[in-house]
PDB file of C-alpha atoms in Angstrom:
ATOM      1  CA  MET A   1     -13.981  -6.063  -8.496  1.00 78.00           C
ATOM      2  CA  GLN A   2     -11.516  -8.817  -8.116  1.00 84.00           C
ATOM      3  CA  ARG A   3      -9.143  -7.102 -10.565  1.00 88.00           C
ATOM      4  CA  ARG A   4      -9.429  -3.915  -8.585  1.00 86.00           C
ATOM      5  CA  LEU A   5      -8.600  -5.762  -5.352  1.00 85.00           C
ATOM      6  CA  GLU A   6      -5.608  -7.467  -6.984  1.00 88.00           C
ATOM      7  CA  THR A   7      -4.356  -4.097  -8.303  1.00 90.00           C
ATOM      8  CA  LEU A   8      -4.843  -2.449  -4.949  1.00 88.00           C
ATOM      9  CA  GLY A   9      -3.118  -5.381  -3.264  1.00 90.00           C
ATOM     10  CA  LEU A  10      -0.066  -4.992  -5.541  1.00 90.00           C
ATOM     11  CA  LEU A  11      -0.098  -1.299  -4.963  1.00 90.00           C
ATOM     12  CA  ALA A  12      -0.228  -1.876  -1.176  1.00 92.00           C
ATOM     13  CA  ARG A  13       2.730  -4.189  -1.329  1.00 93.00           C
ATOM     14  CA  LEU A  14       4.724  -1.569  -3.279  1.00 92.00           C
ATOM     15  CA  GLN A  15       3.633   1.133  -0.811  1.00 93.00           C
ATOM     16  CA  ASP A  16       4.611  -1.107   2.127  1.00 93.00           C
ATOM     17  CA  GLU A  17       8.059  -1.676   0.649  1.00 94.00           C
ATOM     18  CA  ALA A  18       8.500   2.055   0.078  1.00 93.00           C
ATOM     19  CA  LEU A  19       7.367   2.728   3.598  1.00 94.00           C
ATOM     20  CA  SER A  20       9.883   0.247   5.026  1.00 95.00           C
ATOM     21  CA  GLU A  21      12.691   1.770   2.995  1.00 95.00           C
ATOM     22  CA  GLN A  22      11.793   5.268   4.118  1.00 95.00           C
ATOM     23  CA  ALA A  23      11.470   4.188   7.746  1.00 95.00           C
ATOM     24  CA  GLN A  24      14.895   2.580   7.521  1.00 97.00           C
ATOM     25  CA  ALA A  25      16.353   5.776   6.062  1.00 96.00           C
ATOM     26  CA  LEU A  26      14.769   7.729   8.862  1.00 96.00           C
ATOM     27  CA  THR A  27      16.260   5.368  11.459  1.00 96.00           C
ATOM     28  CA  GLU A  28      19.693   5.768   9.911  1.00 96.00           C
ATOM     29  CA  LEU A  29      19.419   9.584  10.028  1.00 96.00           C
ATOM     30  CA  GLN A  30      18.288   9.436  13.633  1.00 96.00           C
ATOM     31  CA  GLN A  31      21.268   7.176  14.501  1.00 97.00           C
ATOM     32  CA  GLN A  32      23.591   9.635  12.796  1.00 96.00           C
ATOM     33  CA  ALA A  33      22.090  12.483  14.855  1.00 95.00           C
ATOM     34  CA  ALA A  34      22.453  10.450  18.057  1.00 96.00           C
ATOM     35  CA  ALA A  35      26.115   9.634  17.197  1.00 96.00           C
ATOM     36  CA  LEU A  36      26.807  13.367  16.636  1.00 96.00           C
ATOM     37  CA  THR A  37      25.096  14.187  19.895  1.00 95.00           C
ATOM     38  CA  ALA A  38      27.220  11.652  21.718  1.00 96.00           C
ATOM     39  CA  GLU A  39      30.307  13.125  20.047  1.00 95.00           C
ATOM     40  CA  GLN A  40      29.272  16.550  21.251  1.00 94.00           C
ATOM     41  CA  GLY A  41      28.882  15.217  24.758  1.00 94.00           C
ATOM     42  CA  GLU A  42      32.404  13.753  24.575  1.00 93.00           C
ATOM     43  CA  LEU A  43      33.754  17.214  23.439  1.00 91.00           C
ATOM     44  CA  ALA A  44      32.028  18.807  26.375  1.00 91.00           C
ATOM     45  CA  ARG A  45      33.647  16.330  28.694  1.00 90.00           C
ATOM     46  CA  ARG A  46      37.095  16.981  27.175  1.00 86.00           C
ATOM     47  CA  ARG A  47      36.499  20.761  27.358  1.00 86.00           C
ATOM     48  CA  HIS A  48      35.710  20.380  31.067  1.00 85.00           C
ATOM     49  CA  GLU A  49      38.829  18.286  31.645  1.00 82.00           C
ATOM     50  CA  ALA A  50      40.910  20.857  29.806  1.00 77.00           C
ATOM     51  CA  GLY A  51      39.506  23.599  32.058  1.00 74.00           C
ATOM     52  CA  THR A  52      40.716  21.785  35.142  1.00 75.00           C
ATOM     53  CA  VAL A  53      44.324  21.551  33.962  1.00 70.00           C
ATOM     54  CA  THR A  54      46.571  23.766  36.039  1.00 73.00           C
ATOM     55  CA  MET A  55      50.010  22.699  35.030  1.00 76.00           C
ATOM     56  CA  PRO A  56      51.995  25.714  33.828  1.00 77.00           C
ATOM     57  CA  GLU A  57      53.530  23.642  30.924  1.00 76.00           C
ATOM     58  CA  ALA A  58      50.050  22.860  29.512  1.00 70.00           C
ATOM     59  CA  MET A  59      48.726  26.435  29.725  1.00 75.00           C
ATOM     60  CA  ALA A  60      50.434  27.406  26.541  1.00 76.00           C
ATOM     61  CA  TYR A  61      48.505  24.715  24.644  1.00 80.00           C
ATOM     62  CA  ARG A  62      45.207  25.029  26.458  1.00 79.00           C
ATOM     63  CA  GLY A  63      43.894  27.930  24.391  1.00 79.00           C
ATOM     64  CA  THR A  64      44.707  26.225  21.127  1.00 85.00           C
ATOM     65  CA  PHE A  65      43.104  22.962  22.314  1.00 84.00           C
ATOM     66  CA  LEU A  66      39.951  24.782  23.522  1.00 83.00           C
ATOM     67  CA  ALA A  67      39.705  26.646  20.179  1.00 88.00           C
ATOM     68  CA  ALA A  68      39.986  23.337  18.345  1.00 91.00           C
ATOM     69  CA  LEU A  69      37.253  21.870  20.503  1.00 90.00           C
ATOM     70  CA  ARG A  70      35.047  24.875  19.820  1.00 92.00           C
ATOM     71  CA  ARG A  71      35.592  24.547  16.073  1.00 95.00           C
ATOM     72  CA  GLU A  72      34.745  20.840  16.271  1.00 94.00           C
ATOM     73  CA  ASN A  73      31.658  21.640  18.351  1.00 94.00           C
ATOM     74  CA  ASP A  74      30.549  24.218  15.755  1.00 96.00           C
ATOM     75  CA  ARG A  75      31.005  21.655  12.997  1.00 96.00           C
ATOM     76  CA  ILE A  76      28.917  19.183  14.896  1.00 96.00           C
ATOM     77  CA  ASN A  77      26.211  21.805  15.515  1.00 96.00           C
ATOM     78  CA  THR A  78      26.116  22.545  11.775  1.00 96.00           C
ATOM     79  CA  GLN A  79      25.859  18.877  10.912  1.00 96.00           C
ATOM     80  CA  LEU A  80      23.093  18.385  13.518  1.00 96.00           C
ATOM     81  CA  ALA A  81      21.112  21.266  12.109  1.00 96.00           C
ATOM     82  CA  GLN A  82      21.338  19.747   8.650  1.00 96.00           C
ATOM     83  CA  LEU A  83      20.469  16.329   9.977  1.00 96.00           C
ATOM     84  CA  ASP A  84      17.490  17.715  11.876  1.00 95.00           C
ATOM     85  CA  SER A  85      16.072  19.184   8.674  1.00 95.00           C
ATOM     86  CA  GLU A  86      16.737  15.928   6.811  1.00 96.00           C
ATOM     87  CA  VAL A  87      15.097  13.984   9.691  1.00 96.00           C
ATOM     88  CA  ASP A  88      12.025  16.304   9.518  1.00 96.00           C
ATOM     89  CA  ARG A  89      11.744  15.815   5.734  1.00 96.00           C
ATOM     90  CA  GLN A  90      12.202  12.084   6.002  1.00 96.00           C
ATOM     91  CA  ARG A  91       9.625  11.872   8.819  1.00 96.00           C
ATOM     92  CA  ASP A  92       7.145  13.766   6.628  1.00 96.00           C
ATOM     93  CA  SER A  93       7.894  11.364   3.770  1.00 95.00           C
ATOM     94  CA  VAL A  94       7.275   8.348   6.014  1.00 95.00           C
ATOM     95  CA  LEU A  95       4.043   9.872   7.271  1.00 96.00           C
ATOM     96  CA  GLU A  96       2.835  10.546   3.634  1.00 95.00           C
ATOM     97  CA  SER A  97       3.668   6.928   2.700  1.00 94.00           C
ATOM     98  CA  TYR A  98       1.881   5.637   5.714  1.00 95.00           C
ATOM     99  CA  GLN A  99      -1.166   7.723   4.941  1.00 95.00           C
ATOM    100  CA  ALA A 100      -1.173   6.494   1.346  1.00 93.00           C
ATOM    101  CA  LEU A 101      -0.929   2.903   2.528  1.00 93.00           C
ATOM    102  CA  ARG A 102      -3.797   3.356   4.946  1.00 94.00           C
ATOM    103  CA  ALA A 103      -5.935   4.997   2.276  1.00 94.00           C
ATOM    104  CA  ASN A 104      -5.280   2.040   0.031  1.00 93.00           C
ATOM    105  CA  GLU A 105      -6.230  -0.401   2.739  1.00 93.00           C
ATOM    106  CA  GLN A 106      -9.415   1.569   3.465  1.00 94.00           C
ATOM    107  CA  LEU A 107     -10.275   1.489  -0.238  1.00 92.00           C
ATOM    108  CA  GLN A 108      -9.700  -2.241  -0.372  1.00 92.00           C
ATOM    109  CA  GLU A 109     -12.044  -2.659   2.625  1.00 93.00           C
ATOM    110  CA  ILE A 110     -14.729  -0.555   0.958  1.00 93.00           C
ATOM    111  CA  ILE A 111     -14.518  -2.625  -2.195  1.00 91.00           C
ATOM    112  CA  ARG A 112     -14.690  -5.842  -0.156  1.00 91.00           C
ATOM    113  CA  ALA A 113     -17.730  -4.568   1.727  1.00 92.00           C
ATOM    114  CA  GLN A 114     -19.374  -3.643  -1.586  1.00 91.00           C
ATOM    115  CA  ALA A 115     -18.588  -7.123  -2.900  1.00 89.00           C
ATOM    116  CA  ARG A 116     -20.072  -8.786   0.253  1.00 90.00           C
ATOM    117  CA  THR A 117     -23.215  -6.649  -0.086  1.00 92.00           C
ATOM    118  CA  GLU A 118     -23.515  -7.469  -3.749  1.00 91.00           C
ATOM    119  CA  ALA A 119     -23.055 -11.174  -3.029  1.00 87.00           C
ATOM    120  CA  ALA A 120     -25.671 -11.057  -0.264  1.00 88.00           C
ATOM    121  CA  ARG A 121     -28.144  -9.320  -2.611  1.00 90.00           C
ATOM    122  CA  SER A 122     -27.476 -11.866  -5.342  1.00 86.00           C
ATOM    123  CA  GLU A 123     -27.900 -14.704  -2.844  1.00 87.00           C
ATOM    124  CA  GLN A 124     -31.126 -13.122  -1.548  1.00 87.00           C
ATOM    125  CA  GLY A 125     -32.383 -12.665  -5.041  1.00 84.00           C
ATOM    126  CA  ALA A 126     -31.669 -16.306  -5.894  1.00 80.00           C
ATOM    127  CA  SER A 127     -33.375 -17.403  -2.687  1.00 83.00           C
ATOM    128  CA  ASP A 128     -36.405 -15.202  -3.467  1.00 79.00           C
ATOM    129  CA  GLU A 129     -36.546 -16.660  -6.992  1.00 82.00           C
ATOM    130  CA  ALA A 130     -36.409 -20.233  -5.685  1.00 80.00           C
ATOM    131  CA  GLY A 131     -39.147 -19.415  -3.215  1.00 81.00           C
ATOM    132  CA  THR A 132     -41.336 -17.862  -5.957  1.00 84.00           C
ATOM    133  CA  GLN A 133     -40.757 -20.820  -8.288  1.00 81.00           C
ATOM    134  CA  GLY A 134     -41.639 -23.243  -5.443  1.00 79.00           C
ATOM    135  CA  TYR A 135     -44.811 -21.272  -4.744  1.00 76.00           C
ATOM    136  CA  LEU A 136     -45.772 -21.298  -8.395  1.00 77.00           C
ATOM    137  CA  ARG A 137     -45.269 -25.060  -8.664  1.00 81.00           C
ATOM    138  CA  ALA A 138     -47.312 -25.681  -5.570  1.00 78.00           C
ATOM    139  CA  ALA A 139     -50.054 -23.362  -6.886  1.00 80.00           C
ATOM    140  CA  ARG A 140     -50.137 -25.192 -10.246  1.00 82.00           C
ATOM    141  CA  ARG A 141     -50.555 -28.524  -8.514  1.00 80.00           C
ATOM    142  CA  ARG A 142     -53.679 -27.415  -6.751  1.00 71.00           C
TER     143      ARG A 142
END
């Protein structure tokens, strides 16, 4: 049983490292999505500012500027959609790794409980044997 526990312990450490790496990758993806969302907010602010410009000299450039903002916003939306699917896949991967780690920990606990039960039975058997031997010695003396 000890070899099983050592093997499961090693497996648990490996699973924990994998889980940490996957969680880090998920965090990075979420940070990228947050940065894109912030960039999208900045574009919305700039679009609003461009809409309030009333100078006749700027009107000729306003349409081109707004079209460029729209293209940039579309690019960000595309990237966000891709990131969202990557985040979902990575989240599923983290969840699977976590479940595997928990299953390993539960298996270790089951094996430890079996070892404790077996040790208690062995101890009880030794105690019963000692009591029987003591009784037999006492009975022989009489």
